[in-house]
mmCIF file of C-alpha atoms in Angstrom:
data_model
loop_
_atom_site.group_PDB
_atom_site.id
_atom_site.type_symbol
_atom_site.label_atom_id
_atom_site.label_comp_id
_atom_site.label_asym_id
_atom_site.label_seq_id
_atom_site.Cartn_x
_atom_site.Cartn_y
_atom_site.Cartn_z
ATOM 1 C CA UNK A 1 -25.778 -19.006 -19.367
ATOM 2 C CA UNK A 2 -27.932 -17.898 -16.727
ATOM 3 C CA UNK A 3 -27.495 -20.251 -13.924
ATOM 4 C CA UNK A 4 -25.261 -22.099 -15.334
ATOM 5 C CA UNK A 5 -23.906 -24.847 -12.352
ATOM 6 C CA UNK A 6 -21.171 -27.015 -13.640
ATOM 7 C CA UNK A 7 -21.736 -30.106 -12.188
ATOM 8 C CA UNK A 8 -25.906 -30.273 -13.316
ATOM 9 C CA UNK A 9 -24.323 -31.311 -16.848
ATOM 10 C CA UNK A 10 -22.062 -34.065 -15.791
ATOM 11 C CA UNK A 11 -21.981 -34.760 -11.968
ATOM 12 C CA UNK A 12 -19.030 -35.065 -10.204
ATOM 13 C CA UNK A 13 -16.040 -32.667 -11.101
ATOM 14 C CA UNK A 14 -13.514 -33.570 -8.263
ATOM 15 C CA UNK A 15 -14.035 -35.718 -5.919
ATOM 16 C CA UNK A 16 -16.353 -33.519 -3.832
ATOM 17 C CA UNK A 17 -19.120 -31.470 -2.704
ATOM 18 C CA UNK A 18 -19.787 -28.338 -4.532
ATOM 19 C CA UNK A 19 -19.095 -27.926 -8.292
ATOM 20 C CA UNK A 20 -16.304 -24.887 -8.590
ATOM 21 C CA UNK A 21 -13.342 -24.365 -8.077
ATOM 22 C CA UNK A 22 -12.753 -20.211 -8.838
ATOM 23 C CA UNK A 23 -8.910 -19.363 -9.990
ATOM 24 C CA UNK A 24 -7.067 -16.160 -10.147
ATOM 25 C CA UNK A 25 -7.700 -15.585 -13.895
ATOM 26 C CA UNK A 26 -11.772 -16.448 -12.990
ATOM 27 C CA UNK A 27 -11.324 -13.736 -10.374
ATOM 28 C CA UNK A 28 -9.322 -11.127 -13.221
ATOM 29 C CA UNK A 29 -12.307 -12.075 -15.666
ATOM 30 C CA UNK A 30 -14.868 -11.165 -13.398
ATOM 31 C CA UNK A 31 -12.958 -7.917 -13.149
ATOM 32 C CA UNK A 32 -12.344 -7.336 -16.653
ATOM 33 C CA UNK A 33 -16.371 -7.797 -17.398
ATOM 34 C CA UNK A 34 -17.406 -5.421 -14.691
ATOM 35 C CA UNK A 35 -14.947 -2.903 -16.031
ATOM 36 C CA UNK A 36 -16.786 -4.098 -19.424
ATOM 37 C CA UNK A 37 -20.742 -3.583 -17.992
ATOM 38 C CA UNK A 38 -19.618 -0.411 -16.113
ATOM 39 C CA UNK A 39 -18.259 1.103 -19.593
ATOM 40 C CA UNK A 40 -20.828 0.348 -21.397
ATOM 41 C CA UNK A 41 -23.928 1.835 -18.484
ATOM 42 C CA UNK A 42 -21.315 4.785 -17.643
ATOM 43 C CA UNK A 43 -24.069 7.287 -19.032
ATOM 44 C CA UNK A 44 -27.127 5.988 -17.407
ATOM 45 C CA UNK A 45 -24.997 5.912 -13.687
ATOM 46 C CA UNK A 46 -24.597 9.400 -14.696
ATOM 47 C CA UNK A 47 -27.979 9.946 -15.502
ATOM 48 C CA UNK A 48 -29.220 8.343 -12.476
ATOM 49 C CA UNK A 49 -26.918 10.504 -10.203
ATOM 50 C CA UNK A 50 -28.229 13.560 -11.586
ATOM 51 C CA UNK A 51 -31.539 12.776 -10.531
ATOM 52 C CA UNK A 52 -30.756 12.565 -7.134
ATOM 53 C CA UNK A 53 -27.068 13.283 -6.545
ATOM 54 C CA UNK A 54 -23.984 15.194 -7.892
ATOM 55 C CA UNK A 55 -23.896 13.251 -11.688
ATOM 56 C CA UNK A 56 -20.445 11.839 -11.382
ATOM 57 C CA UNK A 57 -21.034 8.065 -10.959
ATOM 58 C CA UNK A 58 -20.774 7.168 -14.177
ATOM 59 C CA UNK A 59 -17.674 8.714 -14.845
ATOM 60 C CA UNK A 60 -15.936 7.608 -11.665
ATOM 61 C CA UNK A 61 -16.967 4.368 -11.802
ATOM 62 C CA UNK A 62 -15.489 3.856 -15.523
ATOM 63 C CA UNK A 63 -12.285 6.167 -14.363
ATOM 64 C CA UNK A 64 -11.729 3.379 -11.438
ATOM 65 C CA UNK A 65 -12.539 0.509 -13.399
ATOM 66 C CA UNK A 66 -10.232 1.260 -16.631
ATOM 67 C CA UNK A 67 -7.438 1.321 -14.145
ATOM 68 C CA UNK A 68 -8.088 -1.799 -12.475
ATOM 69 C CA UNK A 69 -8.486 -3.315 -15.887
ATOM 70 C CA UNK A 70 -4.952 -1.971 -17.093
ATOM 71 C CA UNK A 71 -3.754 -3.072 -14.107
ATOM 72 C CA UNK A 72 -4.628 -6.304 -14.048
ATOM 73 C CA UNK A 73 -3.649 -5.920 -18.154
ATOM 74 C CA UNK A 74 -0.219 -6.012 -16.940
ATOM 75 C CA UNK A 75 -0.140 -9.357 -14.377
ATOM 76 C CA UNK A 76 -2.718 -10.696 -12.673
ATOM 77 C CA UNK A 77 -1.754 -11.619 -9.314
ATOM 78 C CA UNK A 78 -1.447 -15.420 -8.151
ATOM 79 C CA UNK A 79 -4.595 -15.681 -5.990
ATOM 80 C CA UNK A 80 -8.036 -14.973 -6.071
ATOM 81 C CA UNK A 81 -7.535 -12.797 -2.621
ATOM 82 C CA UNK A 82 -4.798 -10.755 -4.470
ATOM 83 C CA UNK A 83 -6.634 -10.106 -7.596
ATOM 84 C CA UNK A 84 -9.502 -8.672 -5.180
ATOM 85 C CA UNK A 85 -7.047 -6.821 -3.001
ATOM 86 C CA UNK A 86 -5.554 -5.257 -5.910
ATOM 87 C CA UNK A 87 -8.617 -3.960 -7.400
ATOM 88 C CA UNK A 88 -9.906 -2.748 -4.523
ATOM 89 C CA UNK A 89 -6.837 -0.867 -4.032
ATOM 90 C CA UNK A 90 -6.824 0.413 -7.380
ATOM 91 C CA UNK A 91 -10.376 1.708 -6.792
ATOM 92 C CA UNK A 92 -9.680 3.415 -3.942
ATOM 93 C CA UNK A 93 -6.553 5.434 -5.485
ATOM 94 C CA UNK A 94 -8.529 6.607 -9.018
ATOM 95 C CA UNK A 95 -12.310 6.469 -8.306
ATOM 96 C CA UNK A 96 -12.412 10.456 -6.538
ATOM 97 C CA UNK A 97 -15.965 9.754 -5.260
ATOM 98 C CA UNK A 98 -17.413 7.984 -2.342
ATOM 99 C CA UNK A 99 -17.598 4.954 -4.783
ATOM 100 C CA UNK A 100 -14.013 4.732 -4.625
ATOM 101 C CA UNK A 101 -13.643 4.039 -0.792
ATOM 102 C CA UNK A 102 -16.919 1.679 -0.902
ATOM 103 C CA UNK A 103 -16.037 -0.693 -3.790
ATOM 104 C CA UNK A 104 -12.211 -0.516 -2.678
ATOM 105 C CA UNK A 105 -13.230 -1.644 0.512
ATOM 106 C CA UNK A 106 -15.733 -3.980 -0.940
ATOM 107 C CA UNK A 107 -13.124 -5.792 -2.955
ATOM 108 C CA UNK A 108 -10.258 -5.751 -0.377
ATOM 109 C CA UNK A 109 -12.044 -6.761 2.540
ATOM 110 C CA UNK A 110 -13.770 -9.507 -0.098
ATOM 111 C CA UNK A 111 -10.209 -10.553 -1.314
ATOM 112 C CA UNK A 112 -8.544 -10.166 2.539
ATOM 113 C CA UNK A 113 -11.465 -12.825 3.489
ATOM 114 C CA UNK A 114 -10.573 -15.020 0.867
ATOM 115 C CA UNK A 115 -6.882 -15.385 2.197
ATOM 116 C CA UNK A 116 -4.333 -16.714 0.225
ATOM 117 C CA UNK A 117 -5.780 -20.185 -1.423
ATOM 118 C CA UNK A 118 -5.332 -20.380 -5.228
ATOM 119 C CA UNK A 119 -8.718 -21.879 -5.956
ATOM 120 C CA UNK A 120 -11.962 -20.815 -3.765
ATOM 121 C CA UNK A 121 -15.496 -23.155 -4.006
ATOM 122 C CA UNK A 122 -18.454 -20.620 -4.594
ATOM 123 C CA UNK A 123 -19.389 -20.922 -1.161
ATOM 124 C CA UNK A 124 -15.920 -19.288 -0.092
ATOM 125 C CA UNK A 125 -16.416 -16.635 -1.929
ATOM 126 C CA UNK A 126 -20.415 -15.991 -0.835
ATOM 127 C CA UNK A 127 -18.581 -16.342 2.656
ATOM 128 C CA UNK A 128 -15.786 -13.358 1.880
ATOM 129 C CA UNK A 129 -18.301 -11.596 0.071
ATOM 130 C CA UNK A 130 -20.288 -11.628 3.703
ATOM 131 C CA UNK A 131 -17.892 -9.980 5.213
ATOM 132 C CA UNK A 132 -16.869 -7.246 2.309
ATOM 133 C CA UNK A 133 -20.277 -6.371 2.247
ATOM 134 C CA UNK A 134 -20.427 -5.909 6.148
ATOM 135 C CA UNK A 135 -17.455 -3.710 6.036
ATOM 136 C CA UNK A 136 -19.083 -1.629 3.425
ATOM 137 C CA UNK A 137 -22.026 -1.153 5.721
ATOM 138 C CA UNK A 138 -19.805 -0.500 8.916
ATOM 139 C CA UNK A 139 -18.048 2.462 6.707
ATOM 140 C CA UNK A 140 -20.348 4.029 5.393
ATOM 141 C CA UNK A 141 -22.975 3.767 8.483
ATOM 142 C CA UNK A 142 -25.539 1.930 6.053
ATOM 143 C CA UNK A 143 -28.241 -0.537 6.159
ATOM 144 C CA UNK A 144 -30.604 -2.312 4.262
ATOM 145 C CA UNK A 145 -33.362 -0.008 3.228
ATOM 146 C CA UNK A 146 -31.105 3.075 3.344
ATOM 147 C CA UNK A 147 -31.419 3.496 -0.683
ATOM 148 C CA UNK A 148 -27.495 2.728 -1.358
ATOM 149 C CA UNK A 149 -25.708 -0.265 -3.024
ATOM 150 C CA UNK A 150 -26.210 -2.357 0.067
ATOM 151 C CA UNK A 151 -29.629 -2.527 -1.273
ATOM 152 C CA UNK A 152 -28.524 -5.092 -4.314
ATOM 153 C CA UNK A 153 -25.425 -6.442 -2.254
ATOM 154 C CA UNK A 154 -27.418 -7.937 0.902
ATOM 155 C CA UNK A 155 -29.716 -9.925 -1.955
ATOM 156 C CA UNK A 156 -27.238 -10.965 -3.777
ATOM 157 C CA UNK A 157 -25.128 -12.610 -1.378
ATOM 158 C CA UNK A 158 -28.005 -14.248 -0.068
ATOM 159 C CA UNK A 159 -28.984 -15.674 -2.485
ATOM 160 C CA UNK A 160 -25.424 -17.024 -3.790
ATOM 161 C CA UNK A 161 -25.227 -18.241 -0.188
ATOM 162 C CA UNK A 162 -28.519 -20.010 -0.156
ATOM 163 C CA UNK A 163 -27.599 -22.166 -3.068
ATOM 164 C CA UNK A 164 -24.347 -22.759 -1.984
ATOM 165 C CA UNK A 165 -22.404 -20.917 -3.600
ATOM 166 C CA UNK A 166 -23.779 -22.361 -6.933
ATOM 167 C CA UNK A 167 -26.167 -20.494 -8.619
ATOM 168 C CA UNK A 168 -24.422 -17.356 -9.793
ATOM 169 C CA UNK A 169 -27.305 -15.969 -12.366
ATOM 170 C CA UNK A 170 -30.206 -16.336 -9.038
ATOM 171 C CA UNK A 171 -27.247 -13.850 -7.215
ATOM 172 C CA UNK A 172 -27.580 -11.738 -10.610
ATOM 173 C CA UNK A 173 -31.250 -11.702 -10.516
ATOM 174 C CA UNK A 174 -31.373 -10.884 -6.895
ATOM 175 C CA UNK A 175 -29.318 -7.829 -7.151
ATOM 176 C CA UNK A 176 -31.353 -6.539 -10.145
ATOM 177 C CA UNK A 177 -34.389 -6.749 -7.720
ATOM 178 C CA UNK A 178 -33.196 -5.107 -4.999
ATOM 179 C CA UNK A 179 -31.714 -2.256 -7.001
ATOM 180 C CA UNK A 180 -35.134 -2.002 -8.689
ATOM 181 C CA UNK A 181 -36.528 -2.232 -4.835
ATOM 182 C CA UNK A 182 -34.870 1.600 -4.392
ATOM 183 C CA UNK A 183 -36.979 3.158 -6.428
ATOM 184 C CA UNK A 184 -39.776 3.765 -3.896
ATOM 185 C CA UNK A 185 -37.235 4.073 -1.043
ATOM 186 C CA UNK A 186 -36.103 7.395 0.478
ATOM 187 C CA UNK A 187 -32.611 8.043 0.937
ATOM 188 C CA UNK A 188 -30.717 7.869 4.061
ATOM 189 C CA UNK A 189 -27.170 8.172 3.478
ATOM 190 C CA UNK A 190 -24.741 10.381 1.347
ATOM 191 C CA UNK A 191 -25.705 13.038 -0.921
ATOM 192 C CA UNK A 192 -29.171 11.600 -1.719
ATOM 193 C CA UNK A 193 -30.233 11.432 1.503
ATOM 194 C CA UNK A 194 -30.000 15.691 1.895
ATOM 195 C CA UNK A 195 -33.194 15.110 -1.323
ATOM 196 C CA UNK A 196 -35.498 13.615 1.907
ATOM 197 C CA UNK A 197 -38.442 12.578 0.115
ATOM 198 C CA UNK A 198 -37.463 14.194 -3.217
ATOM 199 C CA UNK A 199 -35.154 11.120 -3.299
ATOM 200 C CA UNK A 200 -38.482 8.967 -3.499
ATOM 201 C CA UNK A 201 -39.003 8.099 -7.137
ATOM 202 C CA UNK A 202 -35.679 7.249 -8.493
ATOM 203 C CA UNK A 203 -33.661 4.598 -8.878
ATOM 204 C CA UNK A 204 -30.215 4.468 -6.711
ATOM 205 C CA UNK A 205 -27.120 4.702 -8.749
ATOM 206 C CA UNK A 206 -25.062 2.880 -6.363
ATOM 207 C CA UNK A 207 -27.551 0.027 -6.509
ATOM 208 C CA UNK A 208 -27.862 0.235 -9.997
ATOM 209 C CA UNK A 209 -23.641 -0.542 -10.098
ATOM 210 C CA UNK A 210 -23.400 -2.795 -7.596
ATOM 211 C CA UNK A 211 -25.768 -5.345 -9.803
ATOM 212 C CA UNK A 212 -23.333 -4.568 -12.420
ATOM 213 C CA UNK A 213 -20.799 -6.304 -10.741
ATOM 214 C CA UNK A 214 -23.076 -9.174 -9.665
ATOM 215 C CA UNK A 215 -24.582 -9.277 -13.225
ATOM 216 C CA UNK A 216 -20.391 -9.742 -13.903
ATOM 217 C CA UNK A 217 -19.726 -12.309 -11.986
ATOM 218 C CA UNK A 218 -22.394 -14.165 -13.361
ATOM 219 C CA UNK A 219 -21.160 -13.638 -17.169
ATOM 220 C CA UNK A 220 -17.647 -14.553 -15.779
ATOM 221 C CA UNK A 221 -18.618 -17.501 -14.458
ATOM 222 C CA UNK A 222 -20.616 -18.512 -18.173
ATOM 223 C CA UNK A 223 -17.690 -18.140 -19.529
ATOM 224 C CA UNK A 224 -15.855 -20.316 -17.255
ATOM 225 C CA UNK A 225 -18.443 -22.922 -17.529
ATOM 226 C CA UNK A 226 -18.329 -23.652 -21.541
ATOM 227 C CA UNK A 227 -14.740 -25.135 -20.988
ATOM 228 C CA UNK A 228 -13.096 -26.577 -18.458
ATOM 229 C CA UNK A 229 -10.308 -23.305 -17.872
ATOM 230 C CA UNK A 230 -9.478 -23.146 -21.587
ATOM 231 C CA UNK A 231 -9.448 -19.475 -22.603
ATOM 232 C CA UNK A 232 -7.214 -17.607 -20.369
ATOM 233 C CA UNK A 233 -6.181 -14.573 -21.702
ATOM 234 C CA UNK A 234 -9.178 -13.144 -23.730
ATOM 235 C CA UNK A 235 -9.400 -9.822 -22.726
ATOM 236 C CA UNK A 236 -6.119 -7.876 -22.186
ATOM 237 C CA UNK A 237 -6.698 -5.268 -24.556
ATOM 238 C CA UNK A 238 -4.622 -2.656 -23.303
ATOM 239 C CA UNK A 239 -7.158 -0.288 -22.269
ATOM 240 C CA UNK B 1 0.705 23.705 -0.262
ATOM 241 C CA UNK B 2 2.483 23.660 3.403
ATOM 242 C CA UNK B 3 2.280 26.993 4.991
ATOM 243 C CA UNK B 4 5.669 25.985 5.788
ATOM 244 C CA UNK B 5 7.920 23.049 5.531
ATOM 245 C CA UNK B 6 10.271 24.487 8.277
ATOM 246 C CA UNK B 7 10.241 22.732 11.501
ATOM 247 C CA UNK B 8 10.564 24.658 14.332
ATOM 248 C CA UNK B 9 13.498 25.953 15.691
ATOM 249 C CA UNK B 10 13.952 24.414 18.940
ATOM 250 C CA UNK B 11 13.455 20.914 17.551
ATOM 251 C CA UNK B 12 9.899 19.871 19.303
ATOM 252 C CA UNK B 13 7.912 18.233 16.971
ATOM 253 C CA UNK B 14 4.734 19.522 16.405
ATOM 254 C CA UNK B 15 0.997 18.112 15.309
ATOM 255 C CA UNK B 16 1.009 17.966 11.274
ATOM 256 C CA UNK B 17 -3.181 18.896 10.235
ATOM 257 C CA UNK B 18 -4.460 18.194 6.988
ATOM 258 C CA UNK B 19 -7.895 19.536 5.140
ATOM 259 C CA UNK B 20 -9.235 17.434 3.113
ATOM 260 C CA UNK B 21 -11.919 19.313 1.092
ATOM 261 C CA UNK B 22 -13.401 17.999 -2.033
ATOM 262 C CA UNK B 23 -12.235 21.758 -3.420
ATOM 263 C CA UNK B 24 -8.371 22.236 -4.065
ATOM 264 C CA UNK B 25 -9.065 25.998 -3.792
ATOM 265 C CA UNK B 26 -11.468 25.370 -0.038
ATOM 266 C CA UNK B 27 -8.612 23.117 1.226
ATOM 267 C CA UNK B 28 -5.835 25.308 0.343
ATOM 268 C CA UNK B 29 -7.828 28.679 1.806
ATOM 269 C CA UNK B 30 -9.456 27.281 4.750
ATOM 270 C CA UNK B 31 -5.299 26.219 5.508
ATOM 271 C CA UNK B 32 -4.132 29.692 4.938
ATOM 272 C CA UNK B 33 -7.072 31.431 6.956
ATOM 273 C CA UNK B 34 -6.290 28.848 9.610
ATOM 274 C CA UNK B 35 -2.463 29.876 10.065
ATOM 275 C CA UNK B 36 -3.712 33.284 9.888
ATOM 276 C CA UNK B 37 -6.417 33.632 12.330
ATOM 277 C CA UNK B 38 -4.308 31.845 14.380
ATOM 278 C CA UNK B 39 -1.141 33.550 13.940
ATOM 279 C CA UNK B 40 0.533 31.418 13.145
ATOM 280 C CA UNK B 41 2.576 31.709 9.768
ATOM 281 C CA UNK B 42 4.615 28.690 9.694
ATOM 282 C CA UNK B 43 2.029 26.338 11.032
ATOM 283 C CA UNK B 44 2.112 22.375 9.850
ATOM 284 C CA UNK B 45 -1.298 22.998 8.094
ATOM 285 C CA UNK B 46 -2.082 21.735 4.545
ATOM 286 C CA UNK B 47 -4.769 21.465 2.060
ATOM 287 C CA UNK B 48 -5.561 17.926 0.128
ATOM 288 C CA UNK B 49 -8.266 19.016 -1.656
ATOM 289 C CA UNK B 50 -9.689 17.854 -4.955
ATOM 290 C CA UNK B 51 -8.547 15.664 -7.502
ATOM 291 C CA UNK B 52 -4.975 15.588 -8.906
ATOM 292 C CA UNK B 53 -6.337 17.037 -12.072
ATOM 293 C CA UNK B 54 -8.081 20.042 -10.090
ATOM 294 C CA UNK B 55 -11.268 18.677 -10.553
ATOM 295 C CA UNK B 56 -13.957 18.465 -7.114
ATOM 296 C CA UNK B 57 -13.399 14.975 -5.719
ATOM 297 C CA UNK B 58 -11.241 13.190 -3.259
ATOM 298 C CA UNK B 59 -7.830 11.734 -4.196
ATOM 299 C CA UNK B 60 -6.237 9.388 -1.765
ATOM 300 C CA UNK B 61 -3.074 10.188 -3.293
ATOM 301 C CA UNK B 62 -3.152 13.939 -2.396
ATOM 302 C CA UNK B 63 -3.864 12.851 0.904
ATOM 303 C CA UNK B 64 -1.446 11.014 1.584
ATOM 304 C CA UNK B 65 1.202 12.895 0.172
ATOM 305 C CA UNK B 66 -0.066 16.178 2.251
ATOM 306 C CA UNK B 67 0.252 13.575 5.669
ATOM 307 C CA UNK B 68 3.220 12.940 4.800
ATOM 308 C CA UNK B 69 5.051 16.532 3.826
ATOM 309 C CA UNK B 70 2.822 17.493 7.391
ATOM 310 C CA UNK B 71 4.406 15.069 9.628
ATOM 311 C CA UNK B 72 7.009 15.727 12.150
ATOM 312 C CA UNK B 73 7.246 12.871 14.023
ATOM 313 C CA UNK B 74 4.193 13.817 16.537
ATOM 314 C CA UNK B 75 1.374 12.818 14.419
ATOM 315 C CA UNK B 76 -1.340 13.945 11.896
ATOM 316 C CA UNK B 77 -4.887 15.467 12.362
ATOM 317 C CA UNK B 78 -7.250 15.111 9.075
ATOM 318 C CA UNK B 79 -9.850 17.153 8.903
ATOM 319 C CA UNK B 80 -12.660 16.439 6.434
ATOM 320 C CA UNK B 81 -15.409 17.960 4.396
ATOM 321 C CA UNK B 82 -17.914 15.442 3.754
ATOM 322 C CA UNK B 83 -19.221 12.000 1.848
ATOM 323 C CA UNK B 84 -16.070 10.862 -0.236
ATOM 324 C CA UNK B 85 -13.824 12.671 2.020
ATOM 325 C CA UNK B 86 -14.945 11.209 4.909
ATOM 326 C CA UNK B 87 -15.106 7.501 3.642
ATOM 327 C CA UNK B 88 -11.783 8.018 1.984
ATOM 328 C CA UNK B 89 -10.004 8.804 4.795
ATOM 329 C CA UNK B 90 -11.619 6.005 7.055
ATOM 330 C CA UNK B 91 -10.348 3.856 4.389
ATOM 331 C CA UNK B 92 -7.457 5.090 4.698
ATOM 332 C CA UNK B 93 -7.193 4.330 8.362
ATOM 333 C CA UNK B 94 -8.734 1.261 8.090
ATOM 334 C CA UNK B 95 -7.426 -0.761 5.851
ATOM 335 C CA UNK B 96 -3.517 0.829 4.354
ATOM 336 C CA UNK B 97 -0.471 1.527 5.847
ATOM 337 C CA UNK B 98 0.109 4.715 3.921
ATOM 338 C CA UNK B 99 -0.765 7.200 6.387
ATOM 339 C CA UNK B 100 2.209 8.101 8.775
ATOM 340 C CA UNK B 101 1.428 6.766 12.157
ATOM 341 C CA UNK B 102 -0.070 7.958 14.350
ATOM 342 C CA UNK B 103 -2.655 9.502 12.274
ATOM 343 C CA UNK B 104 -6.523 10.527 13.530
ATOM 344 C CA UNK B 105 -9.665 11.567 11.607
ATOM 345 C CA UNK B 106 -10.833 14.454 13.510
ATOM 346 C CA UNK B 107 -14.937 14.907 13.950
ATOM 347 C CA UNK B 108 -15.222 18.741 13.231
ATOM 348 C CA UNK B 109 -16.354 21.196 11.442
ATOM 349 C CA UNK B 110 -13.215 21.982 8.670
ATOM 350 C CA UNK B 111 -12.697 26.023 9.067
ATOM 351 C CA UNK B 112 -13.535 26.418 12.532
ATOM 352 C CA UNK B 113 -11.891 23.038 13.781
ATOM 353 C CA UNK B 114 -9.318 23.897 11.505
ATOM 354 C CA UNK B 115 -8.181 27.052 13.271
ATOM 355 C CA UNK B 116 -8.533 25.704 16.739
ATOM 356 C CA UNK B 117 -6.322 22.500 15.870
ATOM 357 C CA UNK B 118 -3.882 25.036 14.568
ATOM 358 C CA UNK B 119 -3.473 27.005 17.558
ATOM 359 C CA UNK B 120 -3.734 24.010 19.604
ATOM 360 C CA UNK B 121 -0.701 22.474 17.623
ATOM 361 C CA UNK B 122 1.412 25.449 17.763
ATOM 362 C CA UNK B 123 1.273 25.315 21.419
ATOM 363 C CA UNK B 124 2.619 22.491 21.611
ATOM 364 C CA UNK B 125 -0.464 19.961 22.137
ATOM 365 C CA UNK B 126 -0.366 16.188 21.113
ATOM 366 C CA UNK B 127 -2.424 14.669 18.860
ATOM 367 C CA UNK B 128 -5.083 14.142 21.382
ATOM 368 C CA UNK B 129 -5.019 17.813 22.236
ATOM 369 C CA UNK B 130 -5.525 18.999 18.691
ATOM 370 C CA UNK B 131 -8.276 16.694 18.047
ATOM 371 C CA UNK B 132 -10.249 17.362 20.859
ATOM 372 C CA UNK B 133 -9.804 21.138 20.486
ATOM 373 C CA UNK B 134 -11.031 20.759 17.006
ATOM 374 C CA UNK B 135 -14.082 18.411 18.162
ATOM 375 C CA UNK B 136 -14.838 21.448 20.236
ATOM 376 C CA UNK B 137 -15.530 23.322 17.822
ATOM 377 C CA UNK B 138 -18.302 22.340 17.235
ATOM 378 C CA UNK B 139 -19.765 23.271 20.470
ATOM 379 C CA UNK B 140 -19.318 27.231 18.995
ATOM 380 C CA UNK B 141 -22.895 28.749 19.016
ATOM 381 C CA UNK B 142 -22.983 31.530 16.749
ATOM 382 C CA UNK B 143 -26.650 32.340 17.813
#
């Protein structure tokens, strides 16, 4: 599945450029995996954090992500901007660490971008993601190079954005990179950054689970590829 | 915990402050040391520190319940510890409409900012006033 663009196999989808055409229930899987991938890494975020922060990341992020996926359990809103918006909210209210505001804000500047269409191309969303990753940046004073999640994000986007919003598994790859890129790099923001060049050596956590949740949109995507918006409700078990 | 919930007796609303503190216990002190440096036993102070469980963290829910039982009508001050307090409350700000309005993220340091917005409030001051009292508290040498 890595890769996977839709219309390599068969051309023409609809009647236009570009091959997808994202839904709500797309948007809930994508969701429901990273809730899935942040689960299942909860205890090396952890372990990661205690190298160079306060070892809580693993926990948080699973804390935050259980409740967006009972959430969304329950209904998933009508839009691919509301199922964003809603997770990012949800986030914000149960995460307890400065994950919480960053993702939240992430996902509800992402899903605020995205407005209220029903279907997005992938090139909307590498658009929206533009500007949820910018307001991540803006709040927490970051840039590229500063050791943090940005670190995976600004790859990532670039590269969904360079192919169009097509190739999914080259945004995957990208964020693995540049989370694997922090290793050398000394910290500049948040608790990491009071390490100075102890922080040098290690891995970022933040970087680490934001290409989680690239690495997730990627598998939600295969999924959506095999059949044409077939399997809907997969994964609703209760939490 | 409010000092108090009473609002003063002659009716003028007053400047509601809130600590945010990723400690229940540093929130909730650093509020009662600020009424009581200042004098000021039923100030509009509160502590939102923690996690609802009593755990360190930040919870946005604490928060914005404390804004709320601290609002008078004239506003809210926050004042904040650091990382996920910070962040949480510019999210806050940013992007919801659960903070009462108008409410300000003050730039200070939380005990000492906290006991000059707490005087400042009780005289009276507006929002502006007790933030900028508080931002000047930083401007304390202690050496």
């Amino acid at each position: 599945m890595s890769g996977k663009v839709t219309n390599e196999a068969g051309g023409s989808g609809e009647g236009g450029s570009g091959g997808r055409e994202l839904d709500a229930a797309f948007f809930a899987r994508w969701m429901t995996a990273s809730a899935d991938a942040v689960a299942r890494e909860a205890d090396r975020l952890t372990e990661l954090d205690s190298a160079i922060g306060d070892a809580d990341h693993g926990g948080n992020m699973r804390r935050g992500f259980e409740a967006v996926r009972g959430e969304l359990a329950e209904e998933v809103p009508g839009t691919p901007g509301a199922v964003l918006m809603t997770a990012g909210r949800k986030l914000v209210s149960t995460v307890g660490g400065a994950s919480g505001p960053l993702y939240g804000t992430l996902l509800r500047r992402t899903g605020k971008a995205l407005g209220s269409a029903e279907r997005v191309s992938g090139e909307d969303l590498a658009d929206a993601l533009r500007t949820g990753i910018d307001a991540v940046a803006q709040l927490g004073g970051a840039a590229a190079g500063d050791k943090t999640m940005l670190d995976a994000l600004f790859p990532a986007v670039a590269a969904l954005a360079d192919s169009g919003g097509e190739d999914f598994g080259a945004a995957r790859d990208a964020a693995e990179r540049g989370a694997e890129e922090t290793v050398p790099m000394q910290a500049r923001k948040g608790r990491a950054s009071y390490l100075g060049e102890r922080s040098i050596g290690h891995r970022d956590p933040g970087a680490t689970s934001a290409a989680l949740l690239v690495a997730a949109l990627a598998e939600a995507d295969g999924a959506e590829g095999g059949t044409a918006g077939s399997q809907e409700n997969d994964s609703s078990g209760s939490e | 915990m409010g000092v108090s919930d009473v609002a003063q007796a002659d009716g003028s609303k007053r400047v509601g402050i809130v600590l945010v503190s990723h400690s229940k216990e540093v929130a909730d002190s650093v509020a009662r040391l600020a009424a009581g440096l200042a004098g000021v036993p039923d100030a509009r102070v509160a502590g939102a520190g923690g996690l609802p469980d009593g755990g360190l963290g930040t919870s946005e829910e604490l928060i914005v319940e404390a804004a709320h039982r601290m609002d008078e009508g004239a506003g809210v001050a926050l004042l904040v510890d650091l990382g996920s307090a910070v962040l949480t409350v510019k999210t806050l700000l940013a992007e919801g409409d659960e903070l009462p309005e108008p409410a300000r993220l003050v730039d200070a340091p939380l005990v000492e900012g906290a006991v000059a917005a707490v005087v400042t409030a009780a005289g009276g001051g507006d929002l502006a006033a007790v933030a900028s009292a508080a931002e000047e508290a930083y401007t304390y040498r202690k050496l």
